[in-house]
Each structure stands twice: as C-alpha cells, then as structure tokens.
mmCIF file with all atom_site columns, C-alpha atoms in Angstrom:
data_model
loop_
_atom_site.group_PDB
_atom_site.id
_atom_site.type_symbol
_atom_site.label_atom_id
_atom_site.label_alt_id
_atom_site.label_comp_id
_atom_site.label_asym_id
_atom_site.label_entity_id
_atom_site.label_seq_id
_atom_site.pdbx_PDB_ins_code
_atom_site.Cartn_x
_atom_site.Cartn_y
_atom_site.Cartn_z
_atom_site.occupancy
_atom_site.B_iso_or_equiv
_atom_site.pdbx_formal_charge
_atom_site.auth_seq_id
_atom_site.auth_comp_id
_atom_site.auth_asym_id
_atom_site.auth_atom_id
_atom_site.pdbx_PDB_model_num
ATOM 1   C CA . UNK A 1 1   ? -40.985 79.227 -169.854 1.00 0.00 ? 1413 UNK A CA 1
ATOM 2   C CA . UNK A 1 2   ? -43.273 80.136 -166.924 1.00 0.00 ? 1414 UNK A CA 1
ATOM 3   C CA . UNK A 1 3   ? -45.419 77.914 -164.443 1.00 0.00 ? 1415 UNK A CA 1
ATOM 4   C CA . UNK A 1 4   ? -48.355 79.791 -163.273 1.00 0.00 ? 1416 UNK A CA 1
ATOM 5   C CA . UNK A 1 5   ? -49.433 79.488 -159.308 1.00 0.00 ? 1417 UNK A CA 1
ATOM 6   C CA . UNK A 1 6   ? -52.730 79.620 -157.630 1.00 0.00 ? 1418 UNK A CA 1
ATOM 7   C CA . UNK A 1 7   ? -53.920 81.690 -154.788 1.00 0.00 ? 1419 UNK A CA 1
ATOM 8   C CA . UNK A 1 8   ? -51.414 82.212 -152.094 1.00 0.00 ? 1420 UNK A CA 1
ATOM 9   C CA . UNK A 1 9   ? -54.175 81.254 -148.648 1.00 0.00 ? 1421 UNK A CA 1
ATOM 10  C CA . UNK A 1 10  ? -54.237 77.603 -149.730 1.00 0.00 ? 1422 UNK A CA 1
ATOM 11  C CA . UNK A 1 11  ? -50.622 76.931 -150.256 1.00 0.00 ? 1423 UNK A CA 1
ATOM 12  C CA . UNK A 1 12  ? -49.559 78.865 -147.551 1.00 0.00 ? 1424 UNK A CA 1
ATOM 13  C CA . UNK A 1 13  ? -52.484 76.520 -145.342 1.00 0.00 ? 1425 UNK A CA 1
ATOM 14  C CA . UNK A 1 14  ? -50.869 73.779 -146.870 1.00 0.00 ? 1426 UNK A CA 1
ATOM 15  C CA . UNK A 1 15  ? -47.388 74.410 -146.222 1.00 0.00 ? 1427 UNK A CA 1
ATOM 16  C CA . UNK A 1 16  ? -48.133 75.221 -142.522 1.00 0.00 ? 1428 UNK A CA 1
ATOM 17  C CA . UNK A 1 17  ? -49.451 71.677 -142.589 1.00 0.00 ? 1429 UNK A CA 1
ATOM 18  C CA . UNK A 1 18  ? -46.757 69.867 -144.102 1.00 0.00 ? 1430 UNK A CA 1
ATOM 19  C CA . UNK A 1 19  ? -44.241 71.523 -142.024 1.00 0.00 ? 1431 UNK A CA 1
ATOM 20  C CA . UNK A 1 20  ? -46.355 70.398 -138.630 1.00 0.00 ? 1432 UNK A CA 1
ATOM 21  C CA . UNK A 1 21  ? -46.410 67.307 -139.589 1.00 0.00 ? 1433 UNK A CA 1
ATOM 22  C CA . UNK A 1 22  ? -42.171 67.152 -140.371 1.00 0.00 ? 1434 UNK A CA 1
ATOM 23  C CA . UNK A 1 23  ? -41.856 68.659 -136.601 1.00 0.00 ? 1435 UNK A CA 1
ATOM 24  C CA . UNK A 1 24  ? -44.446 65.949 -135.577 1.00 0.00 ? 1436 UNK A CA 1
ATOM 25  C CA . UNK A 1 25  ? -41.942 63.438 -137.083 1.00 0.00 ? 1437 UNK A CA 1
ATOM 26  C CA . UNK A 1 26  ? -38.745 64.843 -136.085 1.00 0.00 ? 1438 UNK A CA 1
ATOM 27  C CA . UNK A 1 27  ? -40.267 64.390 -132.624 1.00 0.00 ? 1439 UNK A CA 1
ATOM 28  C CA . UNK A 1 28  ? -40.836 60.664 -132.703 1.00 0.00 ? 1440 UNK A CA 1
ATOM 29  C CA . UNK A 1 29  ? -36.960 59.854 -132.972 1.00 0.00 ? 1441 UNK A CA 1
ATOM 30  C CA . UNK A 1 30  ? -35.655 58.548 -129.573 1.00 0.00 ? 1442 UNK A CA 1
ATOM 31  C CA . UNK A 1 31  ? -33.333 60.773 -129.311 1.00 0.00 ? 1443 UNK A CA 1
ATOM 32  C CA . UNK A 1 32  ? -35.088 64.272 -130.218 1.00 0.00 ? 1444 UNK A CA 1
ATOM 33  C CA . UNK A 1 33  ? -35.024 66.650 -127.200 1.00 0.00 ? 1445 UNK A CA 1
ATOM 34  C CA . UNK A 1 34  ? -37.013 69.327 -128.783 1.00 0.00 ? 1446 UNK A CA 1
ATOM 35  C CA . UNK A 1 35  ? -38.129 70.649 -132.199 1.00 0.00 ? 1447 UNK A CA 1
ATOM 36  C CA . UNK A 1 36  ? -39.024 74.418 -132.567 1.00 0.00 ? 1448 UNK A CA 1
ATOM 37  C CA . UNK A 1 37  ? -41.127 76.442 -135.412 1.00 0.00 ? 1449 UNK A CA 1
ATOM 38  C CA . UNK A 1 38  ? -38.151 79.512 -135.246 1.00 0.00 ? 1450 UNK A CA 1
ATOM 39  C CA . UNK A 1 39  ? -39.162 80.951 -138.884 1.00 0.00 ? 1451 UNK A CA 1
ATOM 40  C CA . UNK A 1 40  ? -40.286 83.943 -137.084 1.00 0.00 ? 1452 UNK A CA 1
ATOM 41  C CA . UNK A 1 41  ? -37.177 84.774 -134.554 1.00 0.00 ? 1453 UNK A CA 1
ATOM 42  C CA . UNK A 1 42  ? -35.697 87.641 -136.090 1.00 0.00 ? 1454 UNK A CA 1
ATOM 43  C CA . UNK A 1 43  ? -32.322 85.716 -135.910 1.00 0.00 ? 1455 UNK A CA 1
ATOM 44  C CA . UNK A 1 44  ? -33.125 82.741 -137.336 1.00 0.00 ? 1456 UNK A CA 1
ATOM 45  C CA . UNK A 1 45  ? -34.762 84.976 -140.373 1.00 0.00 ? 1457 UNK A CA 1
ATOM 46  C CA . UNK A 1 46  ? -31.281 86.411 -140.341 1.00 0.00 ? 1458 UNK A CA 1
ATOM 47  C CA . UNK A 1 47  ? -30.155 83.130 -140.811 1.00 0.00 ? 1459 UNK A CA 1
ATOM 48  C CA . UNK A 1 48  ? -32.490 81.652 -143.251 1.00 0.00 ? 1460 UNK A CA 1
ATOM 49  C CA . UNK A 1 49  ? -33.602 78.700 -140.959 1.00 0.00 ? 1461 UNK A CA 1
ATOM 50  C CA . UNK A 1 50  ? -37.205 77.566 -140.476 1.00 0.00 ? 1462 UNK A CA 1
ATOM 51  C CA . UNK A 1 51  ? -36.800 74.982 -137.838 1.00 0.00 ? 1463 UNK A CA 1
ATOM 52  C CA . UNK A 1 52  ? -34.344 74.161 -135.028 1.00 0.00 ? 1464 UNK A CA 1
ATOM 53  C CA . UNK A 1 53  ? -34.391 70.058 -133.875 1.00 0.00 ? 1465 UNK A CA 1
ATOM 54  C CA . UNK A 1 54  ? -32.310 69.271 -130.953 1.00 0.00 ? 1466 UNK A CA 1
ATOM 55  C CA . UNK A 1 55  ? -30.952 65.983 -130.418 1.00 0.00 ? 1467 UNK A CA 1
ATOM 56  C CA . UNK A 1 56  ? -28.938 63.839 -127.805 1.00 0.00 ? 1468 UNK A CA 1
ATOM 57  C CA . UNK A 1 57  ? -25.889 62.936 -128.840 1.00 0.00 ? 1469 UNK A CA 1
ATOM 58  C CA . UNK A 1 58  ? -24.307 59.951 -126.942 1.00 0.00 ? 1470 UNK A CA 1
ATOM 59  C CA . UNK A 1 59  ? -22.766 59.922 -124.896 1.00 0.00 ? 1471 UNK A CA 1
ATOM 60  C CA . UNK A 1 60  ? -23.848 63.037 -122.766 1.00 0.00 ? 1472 UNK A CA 1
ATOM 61  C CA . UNK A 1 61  ? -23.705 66.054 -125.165 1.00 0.00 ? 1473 UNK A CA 1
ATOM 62  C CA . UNK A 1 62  ? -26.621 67.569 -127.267 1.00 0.00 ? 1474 UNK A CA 1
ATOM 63  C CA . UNK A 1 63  ? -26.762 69.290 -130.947 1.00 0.00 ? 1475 UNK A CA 1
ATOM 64  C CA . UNK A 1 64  ? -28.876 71.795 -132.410 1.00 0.00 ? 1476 UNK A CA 1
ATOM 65  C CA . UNK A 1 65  ? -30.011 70.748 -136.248 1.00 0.00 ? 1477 UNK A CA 1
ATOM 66  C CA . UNK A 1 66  ? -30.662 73.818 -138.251 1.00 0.00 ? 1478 UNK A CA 1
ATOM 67  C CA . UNK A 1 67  ? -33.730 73.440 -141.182 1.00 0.00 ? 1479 UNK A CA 1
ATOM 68  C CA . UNK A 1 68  ? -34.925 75.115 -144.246 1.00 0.00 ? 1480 UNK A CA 1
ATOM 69  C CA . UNK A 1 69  ? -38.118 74.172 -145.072 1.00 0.00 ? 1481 UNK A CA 1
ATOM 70  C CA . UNK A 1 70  ? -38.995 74.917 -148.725 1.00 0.00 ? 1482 UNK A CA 1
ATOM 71  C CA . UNK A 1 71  ? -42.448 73.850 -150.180 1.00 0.00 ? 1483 UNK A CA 1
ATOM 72  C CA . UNK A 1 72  ? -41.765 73.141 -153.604 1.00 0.00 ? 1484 UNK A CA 1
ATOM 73  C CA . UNK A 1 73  ? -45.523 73.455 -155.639 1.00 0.00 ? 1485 UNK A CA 1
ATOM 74  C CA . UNK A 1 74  ? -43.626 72.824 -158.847 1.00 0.00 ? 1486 UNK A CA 1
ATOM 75  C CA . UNK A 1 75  ? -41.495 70.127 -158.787 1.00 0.00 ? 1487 UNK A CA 1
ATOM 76  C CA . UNK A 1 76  ? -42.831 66.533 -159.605 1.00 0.00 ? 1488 UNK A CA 1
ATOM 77  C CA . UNK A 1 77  ? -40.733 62.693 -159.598 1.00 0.00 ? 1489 UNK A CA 1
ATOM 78  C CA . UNK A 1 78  ? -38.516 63.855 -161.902 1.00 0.00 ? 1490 UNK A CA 1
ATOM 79  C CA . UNK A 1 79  ? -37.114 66.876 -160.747 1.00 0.00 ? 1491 UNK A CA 1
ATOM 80  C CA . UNK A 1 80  ? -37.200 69.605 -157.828 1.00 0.00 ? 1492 UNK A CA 1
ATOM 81  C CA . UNK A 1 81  ? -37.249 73.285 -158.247 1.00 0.00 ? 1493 UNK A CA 1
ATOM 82  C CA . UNK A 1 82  ? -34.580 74.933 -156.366 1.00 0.00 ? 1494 UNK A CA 1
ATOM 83  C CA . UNK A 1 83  ? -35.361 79.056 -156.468 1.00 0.00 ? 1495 UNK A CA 1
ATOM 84  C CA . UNK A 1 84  ? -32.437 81.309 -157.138 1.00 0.00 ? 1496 UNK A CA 1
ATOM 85  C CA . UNK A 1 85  ? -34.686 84.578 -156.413 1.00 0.00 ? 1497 UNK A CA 1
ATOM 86  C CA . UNK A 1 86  ? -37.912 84.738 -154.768 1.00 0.00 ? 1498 UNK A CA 1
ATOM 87  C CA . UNK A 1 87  ? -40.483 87.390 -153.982 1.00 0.00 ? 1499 UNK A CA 1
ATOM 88  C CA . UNK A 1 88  ? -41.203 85.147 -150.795 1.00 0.00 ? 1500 UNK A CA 1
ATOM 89  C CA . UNK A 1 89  ? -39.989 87.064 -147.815 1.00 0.00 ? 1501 UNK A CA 1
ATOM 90  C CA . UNK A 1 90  ? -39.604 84.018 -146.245 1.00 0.00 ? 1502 UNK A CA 1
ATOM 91  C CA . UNK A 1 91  ? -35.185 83.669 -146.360 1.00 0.00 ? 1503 UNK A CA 1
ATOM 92  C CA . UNK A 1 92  ? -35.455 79.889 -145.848 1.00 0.00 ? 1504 UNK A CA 1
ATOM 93  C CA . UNK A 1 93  ? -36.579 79.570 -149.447 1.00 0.00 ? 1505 UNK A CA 1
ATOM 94  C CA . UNK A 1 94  ? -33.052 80.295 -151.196 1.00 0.00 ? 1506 UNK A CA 1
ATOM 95  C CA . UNK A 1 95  ? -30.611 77.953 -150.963 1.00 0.00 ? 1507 UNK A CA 1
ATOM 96  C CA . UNK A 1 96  ? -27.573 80.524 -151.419 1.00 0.00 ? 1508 UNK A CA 1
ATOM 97  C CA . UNK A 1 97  ? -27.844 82.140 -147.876 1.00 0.00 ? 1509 UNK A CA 1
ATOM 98  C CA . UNK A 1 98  ? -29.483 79.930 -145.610 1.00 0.00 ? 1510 UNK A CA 1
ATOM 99  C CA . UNK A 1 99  ? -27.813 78.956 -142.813 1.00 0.00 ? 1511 UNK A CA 1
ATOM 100 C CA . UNK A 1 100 ? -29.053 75.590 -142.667 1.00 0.00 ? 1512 UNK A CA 1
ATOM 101 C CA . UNK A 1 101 ? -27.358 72.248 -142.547 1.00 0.00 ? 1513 UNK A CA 1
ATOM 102 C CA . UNK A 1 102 ? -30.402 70.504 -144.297 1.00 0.00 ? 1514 UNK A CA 1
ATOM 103 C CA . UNK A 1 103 ? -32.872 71.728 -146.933 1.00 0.00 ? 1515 UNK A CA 1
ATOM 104 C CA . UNK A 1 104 ? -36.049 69.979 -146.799 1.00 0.00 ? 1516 UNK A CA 1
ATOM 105 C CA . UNK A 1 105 ? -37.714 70.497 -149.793 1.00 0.00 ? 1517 UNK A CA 1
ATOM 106 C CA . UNK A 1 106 ? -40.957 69.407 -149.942 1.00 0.00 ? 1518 UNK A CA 1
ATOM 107 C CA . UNK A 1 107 ? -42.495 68.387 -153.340 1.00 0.00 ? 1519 UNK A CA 1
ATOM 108 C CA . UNK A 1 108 ? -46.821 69.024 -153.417 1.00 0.00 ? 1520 UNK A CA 1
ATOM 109 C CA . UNK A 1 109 ? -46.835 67.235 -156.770 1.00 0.00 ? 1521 UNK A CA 1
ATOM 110 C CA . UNK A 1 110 ? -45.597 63.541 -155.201 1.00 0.00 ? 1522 UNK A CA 1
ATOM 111 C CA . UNK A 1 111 ? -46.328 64.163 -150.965 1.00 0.00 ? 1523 UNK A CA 1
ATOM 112 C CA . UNK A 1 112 ? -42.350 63.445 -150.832 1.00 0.00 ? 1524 UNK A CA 1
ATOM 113 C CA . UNK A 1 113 ? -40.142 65.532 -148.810 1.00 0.00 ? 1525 UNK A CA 1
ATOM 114 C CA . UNK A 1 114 ? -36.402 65.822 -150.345 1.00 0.00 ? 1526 UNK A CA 1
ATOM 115 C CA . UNK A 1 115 ? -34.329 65.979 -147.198 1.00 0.00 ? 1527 UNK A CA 1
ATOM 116 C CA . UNK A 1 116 ? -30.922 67.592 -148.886 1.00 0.00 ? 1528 UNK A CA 1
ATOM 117 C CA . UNK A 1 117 ? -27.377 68.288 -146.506 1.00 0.00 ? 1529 UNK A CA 1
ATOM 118 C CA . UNK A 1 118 ? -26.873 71.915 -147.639 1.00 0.00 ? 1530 UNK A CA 1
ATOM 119 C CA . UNK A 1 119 ? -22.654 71.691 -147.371 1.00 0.00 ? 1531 UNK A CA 1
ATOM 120 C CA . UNK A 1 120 ? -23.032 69.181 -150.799 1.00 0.00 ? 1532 UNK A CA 1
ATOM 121 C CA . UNK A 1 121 ? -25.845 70.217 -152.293 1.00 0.00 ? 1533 UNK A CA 1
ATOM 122 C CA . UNK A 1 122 ? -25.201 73.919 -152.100 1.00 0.00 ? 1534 UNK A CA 1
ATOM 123 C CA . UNK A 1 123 ? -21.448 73.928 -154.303 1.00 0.00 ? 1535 UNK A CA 1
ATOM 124 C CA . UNK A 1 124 ? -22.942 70.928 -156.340 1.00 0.00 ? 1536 UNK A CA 1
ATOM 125 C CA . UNK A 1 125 ? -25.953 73.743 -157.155 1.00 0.00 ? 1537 UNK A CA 1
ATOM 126 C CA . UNK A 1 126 ? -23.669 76.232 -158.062 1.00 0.00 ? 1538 UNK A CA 1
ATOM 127 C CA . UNK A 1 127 ? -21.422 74.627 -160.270 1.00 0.00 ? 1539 UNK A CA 1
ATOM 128 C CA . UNK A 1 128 ? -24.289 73.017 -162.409 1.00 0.00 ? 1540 UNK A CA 1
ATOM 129 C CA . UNK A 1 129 ? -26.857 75.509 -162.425 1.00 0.00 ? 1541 UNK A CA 1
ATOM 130 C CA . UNK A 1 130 ? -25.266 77.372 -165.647 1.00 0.00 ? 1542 UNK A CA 1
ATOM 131 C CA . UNK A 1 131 ? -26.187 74.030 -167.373 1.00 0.00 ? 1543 UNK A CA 1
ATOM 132 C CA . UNK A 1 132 ? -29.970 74.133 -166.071 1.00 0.00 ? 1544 UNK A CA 1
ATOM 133 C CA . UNK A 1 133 ? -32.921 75.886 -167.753 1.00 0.00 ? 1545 UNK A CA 1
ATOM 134 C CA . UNK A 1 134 ? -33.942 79.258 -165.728 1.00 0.00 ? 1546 UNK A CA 1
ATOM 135 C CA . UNK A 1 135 ? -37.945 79.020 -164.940 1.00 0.00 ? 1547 UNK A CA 1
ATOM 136 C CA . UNK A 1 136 ? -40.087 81.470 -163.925 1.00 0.00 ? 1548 UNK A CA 1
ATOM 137 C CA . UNK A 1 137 ? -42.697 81.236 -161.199 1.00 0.00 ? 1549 UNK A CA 1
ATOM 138 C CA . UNK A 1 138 ? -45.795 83.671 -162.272 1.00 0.00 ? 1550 UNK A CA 1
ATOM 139 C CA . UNK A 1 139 ? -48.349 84.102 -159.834 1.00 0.00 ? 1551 UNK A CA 1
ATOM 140 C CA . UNK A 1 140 ? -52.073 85.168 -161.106 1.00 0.00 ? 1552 UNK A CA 1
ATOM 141 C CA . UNK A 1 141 ? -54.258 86.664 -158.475 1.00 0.00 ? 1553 UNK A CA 1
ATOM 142 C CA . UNK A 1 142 ? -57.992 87.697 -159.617 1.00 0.00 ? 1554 UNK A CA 1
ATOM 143 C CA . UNK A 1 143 ? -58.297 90.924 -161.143 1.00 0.00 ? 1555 UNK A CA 1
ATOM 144 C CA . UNK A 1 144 ? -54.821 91.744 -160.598 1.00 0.00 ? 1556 UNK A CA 1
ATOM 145 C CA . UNK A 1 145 ? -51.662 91.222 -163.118 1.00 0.00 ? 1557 UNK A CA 1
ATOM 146 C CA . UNK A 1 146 ? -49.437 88.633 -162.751 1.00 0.00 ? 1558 UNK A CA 1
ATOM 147 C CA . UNK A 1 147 ? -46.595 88.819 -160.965 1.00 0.00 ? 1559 UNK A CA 1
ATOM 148 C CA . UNK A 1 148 ? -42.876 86.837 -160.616 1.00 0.00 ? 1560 UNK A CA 1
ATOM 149 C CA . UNK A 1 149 ? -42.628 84.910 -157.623 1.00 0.00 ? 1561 UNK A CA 1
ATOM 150 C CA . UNK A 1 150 ? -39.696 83.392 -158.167 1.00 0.00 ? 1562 UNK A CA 1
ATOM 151 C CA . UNK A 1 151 ? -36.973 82.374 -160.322 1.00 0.00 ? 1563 UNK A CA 1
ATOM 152 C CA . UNK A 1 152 ? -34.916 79.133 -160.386 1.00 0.00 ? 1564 UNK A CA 1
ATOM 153 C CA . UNK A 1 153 ? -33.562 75.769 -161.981 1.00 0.00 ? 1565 UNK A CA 1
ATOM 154 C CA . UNK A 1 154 ? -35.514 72.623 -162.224 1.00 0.00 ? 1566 UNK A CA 1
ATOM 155 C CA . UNK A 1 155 ? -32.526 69.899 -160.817 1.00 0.00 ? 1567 UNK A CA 1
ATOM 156 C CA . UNK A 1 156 ? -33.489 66.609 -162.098 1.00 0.00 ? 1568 UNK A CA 1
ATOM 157 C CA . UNK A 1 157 ? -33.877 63.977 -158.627 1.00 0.00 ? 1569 UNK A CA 1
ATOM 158 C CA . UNK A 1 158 ? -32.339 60.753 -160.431 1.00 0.00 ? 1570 UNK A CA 1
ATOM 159 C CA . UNK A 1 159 ? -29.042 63.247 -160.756 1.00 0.00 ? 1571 UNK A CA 1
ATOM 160 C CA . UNK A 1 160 ? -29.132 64.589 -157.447 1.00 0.00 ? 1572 UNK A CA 1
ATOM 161 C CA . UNK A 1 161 ? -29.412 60.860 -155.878 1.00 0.00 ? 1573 UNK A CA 1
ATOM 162 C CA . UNK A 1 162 ? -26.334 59.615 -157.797 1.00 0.00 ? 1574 UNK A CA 1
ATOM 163 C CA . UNK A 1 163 ? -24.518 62.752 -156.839 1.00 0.00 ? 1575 UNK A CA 1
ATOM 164 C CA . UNK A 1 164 ? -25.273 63.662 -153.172 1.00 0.00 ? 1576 UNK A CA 1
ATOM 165 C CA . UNK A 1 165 ? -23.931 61.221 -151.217 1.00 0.00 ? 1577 UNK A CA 1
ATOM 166 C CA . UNK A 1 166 ? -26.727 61.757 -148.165 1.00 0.00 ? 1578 UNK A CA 1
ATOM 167 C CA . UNK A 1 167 ? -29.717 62.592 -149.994 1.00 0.00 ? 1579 UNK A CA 1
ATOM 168 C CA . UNK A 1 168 ? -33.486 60.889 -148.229 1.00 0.00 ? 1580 UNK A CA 1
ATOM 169 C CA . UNK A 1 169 ? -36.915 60.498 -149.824 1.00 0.00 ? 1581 UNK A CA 1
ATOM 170 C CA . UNK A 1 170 ? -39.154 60.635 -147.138 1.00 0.00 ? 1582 UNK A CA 1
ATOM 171 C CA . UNK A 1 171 ? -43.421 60.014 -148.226 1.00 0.00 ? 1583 UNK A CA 1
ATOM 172 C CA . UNK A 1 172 ? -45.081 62.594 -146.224 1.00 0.00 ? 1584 UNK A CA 1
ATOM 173 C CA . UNK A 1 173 ? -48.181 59.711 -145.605 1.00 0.00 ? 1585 UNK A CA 1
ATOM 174 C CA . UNK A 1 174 ? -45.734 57.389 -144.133 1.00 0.00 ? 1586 UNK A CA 1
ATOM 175 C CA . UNK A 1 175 ? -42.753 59.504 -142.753 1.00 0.00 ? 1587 UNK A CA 1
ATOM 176 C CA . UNK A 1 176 ? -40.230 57.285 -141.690 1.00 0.00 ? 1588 UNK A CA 1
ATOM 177 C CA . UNK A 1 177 ? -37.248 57.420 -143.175 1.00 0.00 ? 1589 UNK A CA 1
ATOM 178 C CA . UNK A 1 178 ? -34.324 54.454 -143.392 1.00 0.00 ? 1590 UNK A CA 1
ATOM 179 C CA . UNK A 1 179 ? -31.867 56.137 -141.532 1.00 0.00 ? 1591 UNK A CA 1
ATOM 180 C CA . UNK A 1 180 ? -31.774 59.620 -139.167 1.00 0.00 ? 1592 UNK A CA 1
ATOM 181 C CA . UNK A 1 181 ? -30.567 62.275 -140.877 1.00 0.00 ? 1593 UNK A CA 1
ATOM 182 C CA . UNK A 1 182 ? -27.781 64.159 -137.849 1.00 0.00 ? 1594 UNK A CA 1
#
C-alpha cells in the first residue's frame, strides 16, 4: 500500500511553520534559557537533532534538551507514521539514529504534535515493528515519475499512550501542554 504526497514547497513552508511556532512555545516556559533552530550545524546533522532547548535546572545548573522534529503528513488520530527509510536528507526524520532525547512528531492531519522520549519509544519501535504493516510514501511531482520518499510503519496512538509511560499530546492552536517535558 502506498500514500501519495503533494508538492514538496508547501509542506516544506508548512513544516518551517510548525516548527517556529514549537520554538515559540518552548520559549514561554519559565525556565527556558534559550531555544536554537541547529538542523543545519553540521554536527547536529551528524547527530540527527533539529532543535537544541536549554533549560535551568534548580538549583544553579543548566541542561541542553536535544529535538527531532518530524512532520508527519500521513498520520491521522489513530495512528502516527514513524519512517524506517527516507529519501529526506534531513537525519532528524529516522528514529533509529537520531541523537535526540525527544521526537516530536508532528501530525498535519489533526494540528497535534506527538512529543515522544526517544530512550522508550525507540526499543518499544523496534521490537514491534515486525508486527506493523510496511507503507510506502510515493511522491508525484508534475511531469515527472513518482518517486519513494519514504518507508515506514503506521504505530497506532491509543497503543503508544498505554505503552510509553511519558508520551504528550500537545494541539498546535493551543500549545500548552499539562506538564514540561525535561
């Protein structure tokens, strides 16, 4: 089975949006001492991390947060795509080598952003993704063939809340979330 994509300028707009508007957020906390856009630091590619938030941490210390921002044009309520190849050159896409302690995956379908801690959700990936469906992501350009994007496992959400212990919902339109996430 394979979902076809639209033209890459609007979803790459749109992801540049969403992900100012998560730094915007990540800002607001009290505690927050900076939040940087390093998806383009040639270490941080190395790494597989899109954004770096510092915080304070009481009661005179700091810590760096590392990020993976995935925007996740697939997805819907009922489950997320997580990609287990991309054509994306982007490293903070795939889950298996990012560096990152969270995955933020936001979902275009719903406006929710999936804020996942990597250290549980990447073994809990591994060991059920034999018993997920492989899907193909086909992108169409205009007078061009198509071409895979990506490949990867539709993870249904109501599983991944009763199974990862620190998993948030946040709406993008309202972005506050119950609890930090550090």
């Amino acid at each position: 089975m394979a979902t076809i994509l639209q033209i890459p300028s609007l979803r790459d707009q749109q992801s540049r949006e969403v992900k100012r508007l998560l730094m915007k957020h990540l800002r607001s906390f009290s505690d927050t001492l900076e939040v940087n856009d390093v998806a383009h630091v040639p270490l941080y590619q190395q790494l597989a991390v899109n954004i770096v938030w510092k915080v304070r941490m009481p009661p005179c210390s700091k810590r760096s947060i590392r990020i993976a921002f995935y925007y996740d044009e697939i997805g819907n309520d009922q489950q997320l795509f997580i990609p287990t190849w991309q054509a994306d050159p982007d490293p903070a896409s795939r889950l298996s080598i990012t560096a990152a302690e969270y995955w933020y995956s936001y979902v275009a379908a719903t406006s929710k952003v999936y804020v996942l801690p990597v250290a549980q959700l990447r073994p809990w990936f591994a060991q059920q993704s034999q018993h997920l469906a492989a899907h193909e992501v086909i992108q169409q350009l205009p007078e061009q063939p198509a071409s895979i994007q990506a490949i990867g496992r539709f993870v249904p959400t109501q599983r991944l809340l009763r199974e990862l212990d620190e998993l948030e919902i946040w709406p993008l339109n309202r972005l506050q979330p119950s609890k930090r996430v550090a």
